[in-house]
């Protein structure tokens, strides 16, 4: 079974631009979560989508948004990029049974975003 | 709010030596606990998890962890490490219906 895939793997943008990252979950997984990883703040939860609905949200500004499609693929968008948005963005998928929390999340390799 | 503290940011160890990576969490209710490993330029991979039941949890690659409710700890151990275990290790906690909260990570460096 194919793992979680993320595209693109690397991205360079300039301040003020916007960016869209894509995540394809493992086949049959209905929940997709996004995380931001930086050296200073570590791994921080952005949001989780289940059946096209946002189920959980982290403490990030409204510039960060996401969505999930009917095939469970997910995208996240960051508008008006700032230098501090430079990070590795990780997507994780899980089956989505129950209310979450206890499920194993399977991570993709991430998209490394550099904002200049 | 939940939080996770990984007490050591870096742990250097020689090959074939035992290792313990320490993790403490703060929560007054039932939690789920996880250890993930991240190799360079890769995503995270689950090593093991504690949901309920036996407090000693065995995972992949010879790792194990013990859940200690009274000390709110979930330390990761391996009796004999290999060079290939060099990676960053993350402890994480969650509750029903909540997202994973990660610790800052511990870099394990195994040398010969």
PDB file of C-alpha atoms in Angstrom:
ATOM      1  CA  UNK A   1       0.000   0.000   0.000  1.00  0.00           C
ATOM      2  CA  UNK A   2       1.408   3.380  -0.937  1.00  0.00           C
ATOM      3  CA  UNK A   3       2.264   5.727   1.900  1.00  0.00           C
ATOM      4  CA  UNK A   4       1.315   9.332   2.416  1.00  0.00           C
ATOM      5  CA  UNK A   5       2.548  11.508  -0.412  1.00  0.00           C
ATOM      6  CA  UNK A   6       3.135  15.237  -0.318  1.00  0.00           C
ATOM      7  CA  UNK A   7       3.769  17.612  -3.161  1.00  0.00           C
ATOM      8  CA  UNK A   8       5.836  19.534  -3.807  1.00  0.00           C
ATOM      9  CA  UNK A   9       8.753  18.366  -1.687  1.00  0.00           C
ATOM     10  CA  UNK A  10      10.545  21.707  -1.803  1.00  0.00           C
ATOM     11  CA  UNK A  11       9.295  25.202  -2.388  1.00  0.00           C
ATOM     12  CA  UNK A  12      10.812  28.669  -2.371  1.00  0.00           C
ATOM     13  CA  UNK A  13       8.548  31.697  -2.105  1.00  0.00           C
ATOM     14  CA  UNK A  14       8.933  35.369  -1.278  1.00  0.00           C
ATOM     15  CA  UNK A  15       7.229  37.343   1.455  1.00  0.00           C
ATOM     16  CA  UNK A  16       3.668  38.299   0.671  1.00  0.00           C
ATOM     17  CA  UNK A  17       3.053  35.443  -1.743  1.00  0.00           C
ATOM     18  CA  UNK A  18       0.697  32.583  -1.077  1.00  0.00           C
ATOM     19  CA  UNK A  19       1.348  28.863  -1.309  1.00  0.00           C
ATOM     20  CA  UNK A  20      -0.690  25.676  -1.599  1.00  0.00           C
ATOM     21  CA  UNK A  21       0.601  22.326  -0.416  1.00  0.00           C
ATOM     22  CA  UNK A  22      -0.968  18.999  -1.275  1.00  0.00           C
ATOM     23  CA  UNK A  23      -1.302  15.739   0.619  1.00  0.00           C
ATOM     24  CA  UNK A  24      -2.589  12.367  -0.569  1.00  0.00           C
ATOM     25  CA  UNK A  25      -3.377  10.035   2.347  1.00  0.00           C
ATOM     26  CA  UNK A  26      -2.994   6.288   2.478  1.00  0.00           C
ATOM     27  CA  UNK A  27      -5.819   4.590   0.604  1.00  0.00           C
ATOM     28  CA  UNK A  28      -8.789   4.087   2.916  1.00  0.00           C
ATOM     29  CA  UNK A  29      -7.704   6.730   5.421  1.00  0.00           C
ATOM     30  CA  UNK A  30     -10.290   9.427   6.012  1.00  0.00           C
ATOM     31  CA  UNK A  31      -8.486  11.713   8.435  1.00  0.00           C
ATOM     32  CA  UNK A  32      -5.705  14.071   7.432  1.00  0.00           C
ATOM     33  CA  UNK A  33      -3.741  16.250   9.841  1.00  0.00           C
ATOM     34  CA  UNK A  34      -1.188  18.947   9.127  1.00  0.00           C
ATOM     35  CA  UNK A  35       1.796  19.937  11.251  1.00  0.00           C
ATOM     36  CA  UNK A  36       4.440  22.640  11.026  1.00  0.00           C
ATOM     37  CA  UNK A  37       7.968  21.699  12.089  1.00  0.00           C
ATOM     38  CA  UNK A  38      10.574  24.355  12.841  1.00  0.00           C
ATOM     39  CA  UNK A  39      13.848  24.208  14.803  1.00  0.00           C
ATOM     40  CA  UNK A  40      12.585  26.727  17.334  1.00  0.00           C
ATOM     41  CA  UNK A  41       8.988  25.648  17.925  1.00  0.00           C
ATOM     42  CA  UNK A  42       9.240  21.961  17.086  1.00  0.00           C
ATOM     43  CA  UNK A  43       6.190  20.135  15.778  1.00  0.00           C
ATOM     44  CA  UNK A  44       2.988  22.120  16.023  1.00  0.00           C
ATOM     45  CA  UNK A  45      -0.484  20.981  15.035  1.00  0.00           C
ATOM     46  CA  UNK A  46      -2.197  23.065  12.384  1.00  0.00           C
ATOM     47  CA  UNK A  47      -5.525  21.333  11.705  1.00  0.00           C
ATOM     48  CA  UNK A  48      -7.233  18.021  11.096  1.00  0.00           C
ATOM     49  CA  UNK A  49      -9.799  17.167   8.462  1.00  0.00           C
ATOM     50  CA  UNK A  50     -12.201  14.245   8.516  1.00  0.00           C
ATOM     51  CA  UNK A  51     -14.797  13.604   5.826  1.00  0.00           C
ATOM     52  CA  UNK A  52     -14.209  17.036   4.304  1.00  0.00           C
ATOM     53  CA  UNK A  53     -14.830  18.812   7.629  1.00  0.00           C
ATOM     54  CA  UNK A  54     -12.306  20.459   9.897  1.00  0.00           C
ATOM     55  CA  UNK A  55     -12.408  18.456  13.117  1.00  0.00           C
ATOM     56  CA  UNK A  56      -9.618  20.104  15.106  1.00  0.00           C
ATOM     57  CA  UNK A  57      -7.657  23.297  14.765  1.00  0.00           C
ATOM     58  CA  UNK A  58      -4.395  24.432  16.273  1.00  0.00           C
ATOM     59  CA  UNK A  59      -3.365  27.893  17.347  1.00  0.00           C
ATOM     60  CA  UNK A  60      -2.319  29.421  14.043  1.00  0.00           C
ATOM     61  CA  UNK A  61      -3.450  32.670  12.399  1.00  0.00           C
ATOM     62  CA  UNK A  62      -6.181  32.715   9.800  1.00  0.00           C
ATOM     63  CA  UNK A  63      -3.566  32.954   7.034  1.00  0.00           C
ATOM     64  CA  UNK A  64      -3.287  29.201   7.407  1.00  0.00           C
ATOM     65  CA  UNK A  65      -6.208  27.318   5.958  1.00  0.00           C
ATOM     66  CA  UNK A  66      -6.962  23.905   4.599  1.00  0.00           C
ATOM     67  CA  UNK A  67      -9.533  21.756   2.962  1.00  0.00           C
ATOM     68  CA  UNK A  68     -10.230  18.133   2.224  1.00  0.00           C
ATOM     69  CA  UNK A  69     -11.766  16.682  -0.879  1.00  0.00           C
ATOM     70  CA  UNK A  70     -14.213  13.813  -1.225  1.00  0.00           C
ATOM     71  CA  UNK A  71     -11.349  11.424  -2.059  1.00  0.00           C
ATOM     72  CA  UNK A  72      -9.700  12.409   1.270  1.00  0.00           C
ATOM     73  CA  UNK A  73      -6.875  14.295  -0.426  1.00  0.00           C
ATOM     74  CA  UNK A  74      -6.101  17.496   1.399  1.00  0.00           C
ATOM     75  CA  UNK A  75      -4.550  20.848   0.660  1.00  0.00           C
ATOM     76  CA  UNK A  76      -3.293  23.543   2.942  1.00  0.00           C
ATOM     77  CA  UNK A  77      -2.886  27.151   1.949  1.00  0.00           C
ATOM     78  CA  UNK A  78      -0.805  29.881   3.496  1.00  0.00           C
ATOM     79  CA  UNK A  79      -1.546  33.402   2.355  1.00  0.00           C
ATOM     80  CA  UNK A  80       0.608  36.494   2.739  1.00  0.00           C
ATOM     81  CA  UNK A  81       3.714  34.524   3.545  1.00  0.00           C
ATOM     82  CA  UNK A  82       6.064  35.729   6.275  1.00  0.00           C
ATOM     83  CA  UNK A  83       9.702  34.814   6.856  1.00  0.00           C
ATOM     84  CA  UNK A  84       8.642  32.882   9.953  1.00  0.00           C
ATOM     85  CA  UNK A  85       6.526  30.536   7.839  1.00  0.00           C
ATOM     86  CA  UNK A  86       9.694  28.849   6.618  1.00  0.00           C
ATOM     87  CA  UNK A  87       9.320  25.304   7.892  1.00  0.00           C
ATOM     88  CA  UNK A  88       8.808  21.671   7.095  1.00  0.00           C
ATOM     89  CA  UNK A  89       5.090  21.034   6.675  1.00  0.00           C
ATOM     90  CA  UNK A  90       4.088  17.496   7.476  1.00  0.00           C
ATOM     91  CA  UNK A  91       0.884  15.780   6.584  1.00  0.00           C
ATOM     92  CA  UNK A  92      -0.344  12.681   8.408  1.00  0.00           C
ATOM     93  CA  UNK A  93      -3.243  10.374   7.699  1.00  0.00           C
ATOM     94  CA  UNK A  94      -5.165   7.926   9.854  1.00  0.00           C
ATOM     95  CA  UNK A  95      -8.170   5.688   9.422  1.00  0.00           C
ATOM     96  CA  UNK A  96     -10.471   8.184  11.097  1.00  0.00           C
ATOM     97  CA  UNK A  97     -12.485   5.697  13.135  1.00  0.00           C
ATOM     98  CA  UNK A  98     -13.818   6.929  16.439  1.00  0.00           C
ATOM     99  CA  UNK A  99     -13.128  10.414  17.645  1.00  0.00           C
ATOM    100  CA  UNK A 100      -9.434  10.293  16.957  1.00  0.00           C
ATOM    101  CA  UNK A 101      -6.665  10.779  19.463  1.00  0.00           C
ATOM    102  CA  UNK A 102      -5.782   7.134  19.836  1.00  0.00           C
ATOM    103  CA  UNK A 103      -5.156   6.310  16.208  1.00  0.00           C
ATOM    104  CA  UNK A 104      -1.738   5.863  14.692  1.00  0.00           C
ATOM    105  CA  UNK A 105      -0.915   8.679  12.333  1.00  0.00           C
ATOM    106  CA  UNK A 106       1.155   7.900   9.258  1.00  0.00           C
ATOM    107  CA  UNK A 107       3.332  10.773   8.151  1.00  0.00           C
ATOM    108  CA  UNK A 108       4.418  11.871   4.735  1.00  0.00           C
ATOM    109  CA  UNK A 109       7.960  13.077   3.978  1.00  0.00           C
ATOM    110  CA  UNK A 110       6.917  16.711   4.217  1.00  0.00           C
ATOM    111  CA  UNK A 111       7.146  19.827   2.101  1.00  0.00           C
ATOM    112  CA  UNK A 112      10.039  22.101   2.945  1.00  0.00           C
ATOM    113  CA  UNK A 113       9.009  25.719   2.448  1.00  0.00           C
ATOM    114  CA  UNK A 114      11.554  28.518   2.368  1.00  0.00           C
ATOM    115  CA  UNK A 115      10.263  32.079   2.446  1.00  0.00           C
ATOM    116  CA  UNK A 116      12.708  34.749   1.286  1.00  0.00           C
TER     117      UNK A 116
ATOM    118  CA  UNK B   1      -3.665  22.172  28.448  1.00  0.00           C
ATOM    119  CA  UNK B   2      -1.552  19.163  27.727  1.00  0.00           C
ATOM    120  CA  UNK B   3       2.188  19.457  27.365  1.00  0.00           C
ATOM    121  CA  UNK B   4       5.092  17.122  26.785  1.00  0.00           C
ATOM    122  CA  UNK B   5       8.623  17.582  28.073  1.00  0.00           C
ATOM    123  CA  UNK B   6      11.511  15.660  26.656  1.00  0.00           C
ATOM    124  CA  UNK B   7      14.171  16.107  29.254  1.00  0.00           C
ATOM    125  CA  UNK B   8      17.208  15.675  27.025  1.00  0.00           C
ATOM    126  CA  UNK B   9      17.646  17.519  23.751  1.00  0.00           C
ATOM    127  CA  UNK B  10      20.674  15.422  22.775  1.00  0.00           C
ATOM    128  CA  UNK B  11      21.806  11.970  23.866  1.00  0.00           C
ATOM    129  CA  UNK B  12      25.173  10.704  22.624  1.00  0.00           C
ATOM    130  CA  UNK B  13      25.838   7.004  23.119  1.00  0.00           C
ATOM    131  CA  UNK B  14      28.220   4.341  21.886  1.00  0.00           C
ATOM    132  CA  UNK B  15      27.087   1.460  19.740  1.00  0.00           C
ATOM    133  CA  UNK B  16      25.764  -1.564  21.680  1.00  0.00           C
ATOM    134  CA  UNK B  17      25.222   0.527  24.819  1.00  0.00           C
ATOM    135  CA  UNK B  18      21.763   0.832  26.394  1.00  0.00           C
ATOM    136  CA  UNK B  19      19.837   4.072  26.058  1.00  0.00           C
ATOM    137  CA  UNK B  20      16.889   5.756  27.731  1.00  0.00           C
ATOM    138  CA  UNK B  21      15.119   8.792  26.287  1.00  0.00           C
ATOM    139  CA  UNK B  22      12.999  10.539  28.864  1.00  0.00           C
ATOM    140  CA  UNK B  23       9.526  11.938  28.412  1.00  0.00           C
ATOM    141  CA  UNK B  24       7.151  13.529  30.901  1.00  0.00           C
ATOM    142  CA  UNK B  25       3.645  14.735  30.177  1.00  0.00           C
ATOM    143  CA  UNK B  26       1.197  16.905  32.027  1.00  0.00           C
ATOM    144  CA  UNK B  27      -2.420  15.861  32.110  1.00  0.00           C
ATOM    145  CA  UNK B  28      -4.871  15.000  34.818  1.00  0.00           C
ATOM    146  CA  UNK B  29      -7.027  12.771  32.641  1.00  0.00           C
ATOM    147  CA  UNK B  30      -6.533   9.632  30.619  1.00  0.00           C
ATOM    148  CA  UNK B  31      -4.056  10.065  27.821  1.00  0.00           C
ATOM    149  CA  UNK B  32      -2.660   8.204  24.884  1.00  0.00           C
ATOM    150  CA  UNK B  33       1.122   8.241  24.530  1.00  0.00           C
ATOM    151  CA  UNK B  34       3.293   7.788  21.483  1.00  0.00           C
ATOM    152  CA  UNK B  35       6.935   7.695  20.467  1.00  0.00           C
ATOM    153  CA  UNK B  36       7.829   8.589  16.898  1.00  0.00           C
ATOM    154  CA  UNK B  37      11.217   8.560  15.153  1.00  0.00           C
ATOM    155  CA  UNK B  38      12.343  10.882  12.386  1.00  0.00           C
ATOM    156  CA  UNK B  39      15.319  10.037  10.198  1.00  0.00           C
ATOM    157  CA  UNK B  40      16.998  12.848   8.224  1.00  0.00           C
ATOM    158  CA  UNK B  41      14.850  14.233   5.415  1.00  0.00           C
ATOM    159  CA  UNK B  42      11.982  11.929   6.227  1.00  0.00           C
ATOM    160  CA  UNK B  43       8.623  12.097   7.928  1.00  0.00           C
ATOM    161  CA  UNK B  44       7.838  10.584  11.310  1.00  0.00           C
ATOM    162  CA  UNK B  45       7.442   6.866  11.887  1.00  0.00           C
ATOM    163  CA  UNK B  46       5.618   5.348  14.848  1.00  0.00           C
ATOM    164  CA  UNK B  47       7.838   3.345  17.200  1.00  0.00           C
ATOM    165  CA  UNK B  48       5.205   2.404  19.769  1.00  0.00           C
ATOM    166  CA  UNK B  49       2.103   3.644  21.535  1.00  0.00           C
ATOM    167  CA  UNK B  50       0.291   3.245  24.826  1.00  0.00           C
ATOM    168  CA  UNK B  51      -3.489   3.347  24.805  1.00  0.00           C
ATOM    169  CA  UNK B  52      -4.406   1.271  27.856  1.00  0.00           C
ATOM    170  CA  UNK B  53      -3.596  -2.012  29.570  1.00  0.00           C
ATOM    171  CA  UNK B  54      -0.060  -3.228  30.211  1.00  0.00           C
ATOM    172  CA  UNK B  55       2.234  -0.393  31.163  1.00  0.00           C
ATOM    173  CA  UNK B  56       5.198  -1.927  29.328  1.00  0.00           C
ATOM    174  CA  UNK B  57       4.851  -1.391  25.616  1.00  0.00           C
ATOM    175  CA  UNK B  58       7.063  -3.026  23.034  1.00  0.00           C
ATOM    176  CA  UNK B  59       7.636  -1.410  19.675  1.00  0.00           C
ATOM    177  CA  UNK B  60       9.585  -1.811  16.497  1.00  0.00           C
ATOM    178  CA  UNK B  61      13.374  -2.025  16.165  1.00  0.00           C
ATOM    179  CA  UNK B  62      13.802  -3.384  19.706  1.00  0.00           C
ATOM    180  CA  UNK B  63      12.457  -0.295  21.487  1.00  0.00           C
ATOM    181  CA  UNK B  64      10.161  -0.401  24.487  1.00  0.00           C
ATOM    182  CA  UNK B  65       8.581   2.158  26.787  1.00  0.00           C
ATOM    183  CA  UNK B  66       7.007   2.104  30.211  1.00  0.00           C
ATOM    184  CA  UNK B  67       3.958   4.134  31.148  1.00  0.00           C
ATOM    185  CA  UNK B  68       4.180   5.431  34.710  1.00  0.00           C
ATOM    186  CA  UNK B  69       0.980   7.189  35.693  1.00  0.00           C
ATOM    187  CA  UNK B  70       2.161   8.323  39.122  1.00  0.00           C
ATOM    188  CA  UNK B  71       5.238   9.987  37.657  1.00  0.00           C
ATOM    189  CA  UNK B  72       3.448  11.019  34.436  1.00  0.00           C
ATOM    190  CA  UNK B  73       6.318   9.590  32.428  1.00  0.00           C
ATOM    191  CA  UNK B  74       6.714   7.496  29.316  1.00  0.00           C
ATOM    192  CA  UNK B  75      10.429   6.832  28.903  1.00  0.00           C
ATOM    193  CA  UNK B  76      11.765   5.045  25.830  1.00  0.00           C
ATOM    194  CA  UNK B  77      14.458   2.399  26.194  1.00  0.00           C
ATOM    195  CA  UNK B  78      16.593   0.128  24.075  1.00  0.00           C
ATOM    196  CA  UNK B  79      19.040  -2.355  25.596  1.00  0.00           C
ATOM    197  CA  UNK B  80      21.585  -2.155  22.795  1.00  0.00           C
ATOM    198  CA  UNK B  81      21.657   0.580  20.151  1.00  0.00           C
ATOM    199  CA  UNK B  82      23.001   0.472  16.616  1.00  0.00           C
ATOM    200  CA  UNK B  83      24.478   3.161  14.419  1.00  0.00           C
ATOM    201  CA  UNK B  84      21.260   3.032  12.400  1.00  0.00           C
ATOM    202  CA  UNK B  85      19.282   4.230  15.453  1.00  0.00           C
ATOM    203  CA  UNK B  86      20.789   7.687  15.026  1.00  0.00           C
ATOM    204  CA  UNK B  87      17.748   9.916  14.523  1.00  0.00           C
ATOM    205  CA  UNK B  88      15.440  12.354  16.259  1.00  0.00           C
ATOM    206  CA  UNK B  89      12.868  10.904  18.618  1.00  0.00           C
ATOM    207  CA  UNK B  90       9.595  12.555  19.538  1.00  0.00           C
ATOM    208  CA  UNK B  91       7.279  11.802  22.411  1.00  0.00           C
ATOM    209  CA  UNK B  92       3.637  12.789  21.895  1.00  0.00           C
ATOM    210  CA  UNK B  93       0.425  12.802  23.910  1.00  0.00           C
ATOM    211  CA  UNK B  94      -3.224  12.999  22.974  1.00  0.00           C
ATOM    212  CA  UNK B  95      -6.661  12.440  24.435  1.00  0.00           C
ATOM    213  CA  UNK B  96      -9.908  11.287  22.893  1.00  0.00           C
ATOM    214  CA  UNK B  97     -10.902  13.750  20.214  1.00  0.00           C
ATOM    215  CA  UNK B  98      -7.738  15.825  20.420  1.00  0.00           C
ATOM    216  CA  UNK B  99      -4.686  16.257  18.261  1.00  0.00           C
ATOM    217  CA  UNK B 100      -1.197  15.004  19.001  1.00  0.00           C
ATOM    218  CA  UNK B 101       0.933  17.294  21.143  1.00  0.00           C
ATOM    219  CA  UNK B 102       4.629  16.687  20.553  1.00  0.00           C
ATOM    220  CA  UNK B 103       7.660  17.236  22.701  1.00  0.00           C
ATOM    221  CA  UNK B 104      10.623  19.187  21.331  1.00  0.00           C
ATOM    222  CA  UNK B 105      12.466  16.027  20.382  1.00  0.00           C
ATOM    223  CA  UNK B 106      15.631  14.225  21.450  1.00  0.00           C
ATOM    224  CA  UNK B 107      18.492  13.723  19.045  1.00  0.00           C
ATOM    225  CA  UNK B 108      20.059  10.319  19.571  1.00  0.00           C
ATOM    226  CA  UNK B 109      23.599  10.080  18.204  1.00  0.00           C
ATOM    227  CA  UNK B 110      25.132   6.624  18.143  1.00  0.00           C
ATOM    228  CA  UNK B 111      28.841   6.362  17.457  1.00  0.00           C
ATOM    229  CA  UNK B 112      31.208   3.419  17.108  1.00  0.00           C
TER     230      UNK B 112
END
